[in-house]
Tab-separated table of C-alpha atoms in Angstrom:
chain	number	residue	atom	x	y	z
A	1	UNK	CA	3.525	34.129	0.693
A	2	UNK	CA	5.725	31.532	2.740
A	3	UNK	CA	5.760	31.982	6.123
A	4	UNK	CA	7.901	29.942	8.961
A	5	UNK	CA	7.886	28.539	12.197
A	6	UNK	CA	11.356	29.464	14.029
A	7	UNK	CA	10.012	30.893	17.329
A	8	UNK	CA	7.004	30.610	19.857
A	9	UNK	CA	5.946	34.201	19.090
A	10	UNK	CA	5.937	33.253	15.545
A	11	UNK	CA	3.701	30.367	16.791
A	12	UNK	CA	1.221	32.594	18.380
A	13	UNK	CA	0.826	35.465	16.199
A	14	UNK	CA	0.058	32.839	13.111
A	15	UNK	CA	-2.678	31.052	15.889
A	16	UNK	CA	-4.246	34.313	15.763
A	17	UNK	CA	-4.656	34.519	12.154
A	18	UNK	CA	-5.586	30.883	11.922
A	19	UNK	CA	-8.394	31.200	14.414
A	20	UNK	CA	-9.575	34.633	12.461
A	21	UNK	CA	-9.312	32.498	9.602
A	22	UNK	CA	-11.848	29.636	10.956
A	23	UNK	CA	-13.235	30.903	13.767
A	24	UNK	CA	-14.572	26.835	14.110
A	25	UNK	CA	-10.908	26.555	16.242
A	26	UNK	CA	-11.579	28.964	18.693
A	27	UNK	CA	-13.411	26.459	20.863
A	28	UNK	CA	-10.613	23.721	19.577
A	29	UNK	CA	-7.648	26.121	20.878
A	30	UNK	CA	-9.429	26.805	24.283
A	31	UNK	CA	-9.748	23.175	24.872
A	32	UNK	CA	-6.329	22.508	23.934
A	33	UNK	CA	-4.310	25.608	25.865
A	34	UNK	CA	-0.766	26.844	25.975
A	35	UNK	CA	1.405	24.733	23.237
A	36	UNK	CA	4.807	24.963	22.882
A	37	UNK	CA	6.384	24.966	19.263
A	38	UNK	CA	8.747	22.189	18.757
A	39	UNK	CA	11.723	22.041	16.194
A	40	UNK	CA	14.241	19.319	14.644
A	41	UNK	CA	17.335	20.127	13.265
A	42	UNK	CA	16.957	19.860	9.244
A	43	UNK	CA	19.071	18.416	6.513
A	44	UNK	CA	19.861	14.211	5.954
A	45	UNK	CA	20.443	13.895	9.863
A	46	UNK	CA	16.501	15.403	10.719
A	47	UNK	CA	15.418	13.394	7.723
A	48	UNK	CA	16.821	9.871	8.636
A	49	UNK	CA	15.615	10.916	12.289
A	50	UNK	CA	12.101	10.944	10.910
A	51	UNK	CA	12.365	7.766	8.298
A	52	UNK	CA	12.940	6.181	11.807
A	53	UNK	CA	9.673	7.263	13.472
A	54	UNK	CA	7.546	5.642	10.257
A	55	UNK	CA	4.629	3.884	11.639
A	56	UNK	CA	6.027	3.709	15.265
A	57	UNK	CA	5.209	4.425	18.973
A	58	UNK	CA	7.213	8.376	19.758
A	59	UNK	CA	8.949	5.884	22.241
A	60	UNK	CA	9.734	3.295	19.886
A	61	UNK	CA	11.716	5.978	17.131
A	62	UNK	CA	13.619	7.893	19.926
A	63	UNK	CA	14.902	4.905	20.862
A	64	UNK	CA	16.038	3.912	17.511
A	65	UNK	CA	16.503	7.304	16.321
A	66	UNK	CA	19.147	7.680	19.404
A	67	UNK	CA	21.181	4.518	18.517
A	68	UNK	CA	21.543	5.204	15.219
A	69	UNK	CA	22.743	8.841	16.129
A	70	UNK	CA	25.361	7.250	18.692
A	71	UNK	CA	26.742	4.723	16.047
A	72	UNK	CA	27.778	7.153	13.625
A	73	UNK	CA	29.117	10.561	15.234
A	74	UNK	CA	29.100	12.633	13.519
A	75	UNK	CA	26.662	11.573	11.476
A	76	UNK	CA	26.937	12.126	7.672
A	77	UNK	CA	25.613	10.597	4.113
A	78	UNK	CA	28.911	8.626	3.282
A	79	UNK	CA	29.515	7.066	6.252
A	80	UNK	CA	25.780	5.361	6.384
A	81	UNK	CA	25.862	4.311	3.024
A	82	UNK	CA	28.716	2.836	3.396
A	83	UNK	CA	27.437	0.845	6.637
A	84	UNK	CA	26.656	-2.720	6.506
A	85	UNK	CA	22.831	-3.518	6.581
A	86	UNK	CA	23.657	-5.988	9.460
A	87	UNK	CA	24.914	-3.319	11.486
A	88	UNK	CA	21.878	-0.749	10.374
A	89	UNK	CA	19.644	-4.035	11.296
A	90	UNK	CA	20.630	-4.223	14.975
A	91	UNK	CA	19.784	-0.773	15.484
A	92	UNK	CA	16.677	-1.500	15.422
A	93	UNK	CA	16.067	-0.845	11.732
A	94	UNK	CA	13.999	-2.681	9.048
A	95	UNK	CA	15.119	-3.049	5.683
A	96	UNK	CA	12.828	-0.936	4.142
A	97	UNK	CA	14.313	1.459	6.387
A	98	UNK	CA	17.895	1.324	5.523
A	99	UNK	CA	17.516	0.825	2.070
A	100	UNK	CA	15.555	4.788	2.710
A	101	UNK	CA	18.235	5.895	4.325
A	102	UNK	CA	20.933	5.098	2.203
A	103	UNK	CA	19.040	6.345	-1.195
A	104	UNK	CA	18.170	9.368	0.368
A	105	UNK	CA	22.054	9.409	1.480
A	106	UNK	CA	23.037	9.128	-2.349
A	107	UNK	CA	20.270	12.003	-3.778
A	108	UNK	CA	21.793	14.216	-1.239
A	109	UNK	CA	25.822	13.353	-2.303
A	110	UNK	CA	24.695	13.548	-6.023
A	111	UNK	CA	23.136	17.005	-5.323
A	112	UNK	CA	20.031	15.575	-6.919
A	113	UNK	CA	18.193	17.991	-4.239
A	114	UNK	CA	18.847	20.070	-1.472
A	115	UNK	CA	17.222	19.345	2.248
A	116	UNK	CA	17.626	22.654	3.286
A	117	UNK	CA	16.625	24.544	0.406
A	118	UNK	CA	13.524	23.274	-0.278
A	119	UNK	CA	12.287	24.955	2.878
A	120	UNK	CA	12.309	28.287	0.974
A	121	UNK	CA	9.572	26.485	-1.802
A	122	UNK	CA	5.678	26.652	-1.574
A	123	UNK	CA	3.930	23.696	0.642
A	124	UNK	CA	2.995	21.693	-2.087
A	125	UNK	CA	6.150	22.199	-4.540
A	126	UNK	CA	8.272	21.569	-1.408
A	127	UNK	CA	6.072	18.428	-0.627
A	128	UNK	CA	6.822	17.345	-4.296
A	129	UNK	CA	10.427	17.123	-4.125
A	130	UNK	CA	10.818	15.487	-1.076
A	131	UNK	CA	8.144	12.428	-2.046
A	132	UNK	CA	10.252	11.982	-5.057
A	133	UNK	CA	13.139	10.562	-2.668
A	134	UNK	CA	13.287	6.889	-2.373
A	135	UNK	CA	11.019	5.689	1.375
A	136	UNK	CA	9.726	9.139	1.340
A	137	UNK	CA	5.847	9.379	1.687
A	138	UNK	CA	3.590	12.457	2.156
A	139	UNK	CA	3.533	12.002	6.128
A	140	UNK	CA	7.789	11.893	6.314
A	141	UNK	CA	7.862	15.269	3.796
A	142	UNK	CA	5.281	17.284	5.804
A	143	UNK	CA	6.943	16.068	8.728
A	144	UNK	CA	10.163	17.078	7.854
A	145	UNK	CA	8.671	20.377	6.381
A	146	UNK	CA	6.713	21.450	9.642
A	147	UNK	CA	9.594	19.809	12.822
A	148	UNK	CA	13.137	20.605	10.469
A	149	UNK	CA	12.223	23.537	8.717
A	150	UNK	CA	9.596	25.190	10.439
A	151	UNK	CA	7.226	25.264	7.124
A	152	UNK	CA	3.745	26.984	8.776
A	153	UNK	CA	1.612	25.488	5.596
A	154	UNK	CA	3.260	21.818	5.932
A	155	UNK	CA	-0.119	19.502	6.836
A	156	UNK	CA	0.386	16.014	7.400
A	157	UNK	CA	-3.081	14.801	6.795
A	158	UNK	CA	-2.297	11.564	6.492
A	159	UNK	CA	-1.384	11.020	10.325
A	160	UNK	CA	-4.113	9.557	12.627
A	161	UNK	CA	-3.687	11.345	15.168
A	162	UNK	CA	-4.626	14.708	13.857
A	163	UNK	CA	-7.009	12.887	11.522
A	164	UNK	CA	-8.611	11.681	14.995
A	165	UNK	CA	-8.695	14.886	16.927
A	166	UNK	CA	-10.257	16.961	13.867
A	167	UNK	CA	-12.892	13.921	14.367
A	168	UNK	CA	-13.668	14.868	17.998
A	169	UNK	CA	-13.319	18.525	17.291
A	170	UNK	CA	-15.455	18.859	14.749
A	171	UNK	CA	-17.911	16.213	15.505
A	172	UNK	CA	-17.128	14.245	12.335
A	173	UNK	CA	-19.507	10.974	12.406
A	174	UNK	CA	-15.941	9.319	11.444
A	175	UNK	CA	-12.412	9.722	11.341
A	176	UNK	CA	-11.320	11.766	7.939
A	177	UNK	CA	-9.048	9.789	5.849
A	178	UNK	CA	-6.134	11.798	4.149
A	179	UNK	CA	-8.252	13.051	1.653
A	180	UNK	CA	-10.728	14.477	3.476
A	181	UNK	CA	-9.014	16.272	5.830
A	182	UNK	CA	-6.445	17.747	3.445
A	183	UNK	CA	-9.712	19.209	1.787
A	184	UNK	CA	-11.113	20.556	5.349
A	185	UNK	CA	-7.587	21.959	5.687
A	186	UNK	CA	-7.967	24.145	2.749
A	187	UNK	CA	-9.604	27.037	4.643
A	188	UNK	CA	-6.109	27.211	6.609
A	189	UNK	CA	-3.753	28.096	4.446
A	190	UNK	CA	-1.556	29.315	4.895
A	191	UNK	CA	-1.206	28.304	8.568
A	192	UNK	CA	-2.015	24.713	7.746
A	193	UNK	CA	1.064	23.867	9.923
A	194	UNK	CA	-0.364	25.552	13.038
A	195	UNK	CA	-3.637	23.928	12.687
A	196	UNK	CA	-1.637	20.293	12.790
A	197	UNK	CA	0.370	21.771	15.915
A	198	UNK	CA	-3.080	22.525	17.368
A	199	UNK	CA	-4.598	19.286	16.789
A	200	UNK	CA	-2.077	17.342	17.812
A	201	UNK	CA	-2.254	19.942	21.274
A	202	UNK	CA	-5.765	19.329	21.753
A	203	UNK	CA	-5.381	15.148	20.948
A	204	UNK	CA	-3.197	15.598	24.126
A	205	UNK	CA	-5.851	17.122	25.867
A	206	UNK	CA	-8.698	15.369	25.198
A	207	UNK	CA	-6.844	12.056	25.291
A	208	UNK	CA	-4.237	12.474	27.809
A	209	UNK	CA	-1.315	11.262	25.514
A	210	UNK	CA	1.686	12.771	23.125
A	211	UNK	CA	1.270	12.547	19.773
A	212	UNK	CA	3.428	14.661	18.749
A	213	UNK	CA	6.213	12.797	16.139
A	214	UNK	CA	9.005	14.613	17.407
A	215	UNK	CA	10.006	15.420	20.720
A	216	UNK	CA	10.774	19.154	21.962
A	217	UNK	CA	13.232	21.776	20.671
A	218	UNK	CA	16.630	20.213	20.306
A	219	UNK	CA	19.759	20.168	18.202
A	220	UNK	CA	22.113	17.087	18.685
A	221	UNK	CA	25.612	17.998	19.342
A	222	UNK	CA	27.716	16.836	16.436
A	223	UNK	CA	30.784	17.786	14.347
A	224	UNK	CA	31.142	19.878	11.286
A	225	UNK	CA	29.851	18.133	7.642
A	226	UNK	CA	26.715	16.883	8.868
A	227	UNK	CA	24.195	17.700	6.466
């Protein structure tokens, strides 16, 4: 069964089941305390949003992810892709980036898939279709999965910073690569996607920094046709 993410409640009560699941997290969940769920809008807006937090600081995309948004309001497919690259380039972008952006742009105005829809798959089949978009990798689908759509089994295990805190939680003599921790997140499925929120919570607390790829609950104001 598919479960999702849309409110704090929801957030708890699947915490619940996740520590009953792996009782290992109780101490992990004490540590870490109260953490608020936090949601993206969806669709080729909360996608490109993401594509611009690859392999950046949370500062360093929100500042890019912000310009972009202000540049083209509202924001929608055609109008990027038919941007110049010089003018995608002094928003802070790289080319890798906007060459992402625009194929993704063209998948979703051929109907070759569906950003919204493929929140109603499994984890992994969801997962699938989105790494099979041009500049897609697994971190940007799970991403996208867990912050957009709310997916509660979406696990990014390729991002350090939950890769580091299941380190220091469970002792780990080093940091699990993807791998690794995508097999130690096996026992929490299908709250994988609660377990990530509660690493990434207990990161902050043992660290004293956000992690977190996207910042709270928020919707952008925009005009009709944005998806």
């Amino acid at each position: 069964m598919t479960y999702f993410l849309h409110t704090q409640a929801e957030l708890e009560a699947g915490l619940a089941q996740l520590i009953l699941a792996d009782p290992r997290l109780k101490p992990v969940a004490e540590k870490a305390g109260a953490f608020s769920l936090r949601r993206r809008e969806g669709g080729y807006a909360g996608l490109c949003a993401i594509v611009c937090g690859q392999q950046l600081s949370v500062a360093s995309a929100a500042a890019i992810r912000d310009r972009l948004f202000k540049a083209f309001d509202p924001f929608h497919h055609g109008t990027v892709r038919a941007a110049r690259a010089d003018k995608l380039k002094r928003l802070g972008l790289s080319a890798a980036k906007i060459k992402s952006i625009k194929e993704i742009g063209k998948a979703v105005a051929k109907q070759h898939i569906d950003l919204d829809a493929v929140g109603n798959m499994p984890a992994d089949e969801a997962h699938a279709a989105l790494v099979a978009l041009h500049g897609i990798g697994p971190w940007t689908a799970d991403i996208y999965l867990l912050f957009c759509l709310g997916h509660a089994d979406a696990f990014p295990a390729g991002d350090l910073a939950v890769q580091e805190s299941a380190r220091i939680a469970f002792n780990l003599r080093k940091r699990p690569d993807a791998k690794a921790l995508a097999k130690l997140a096996e026992a929490w499925r299908p709250w994988r996607g609660i377990a990530a929120h509660l690493l990434w919570a207990y990161y902050h607390a043992v660290k004293k920094r956000d992690v977190v790829p996207v910042g709270s609950v928020k919707k952008r104001p925009t005009k009709k046709n944005t998806k």
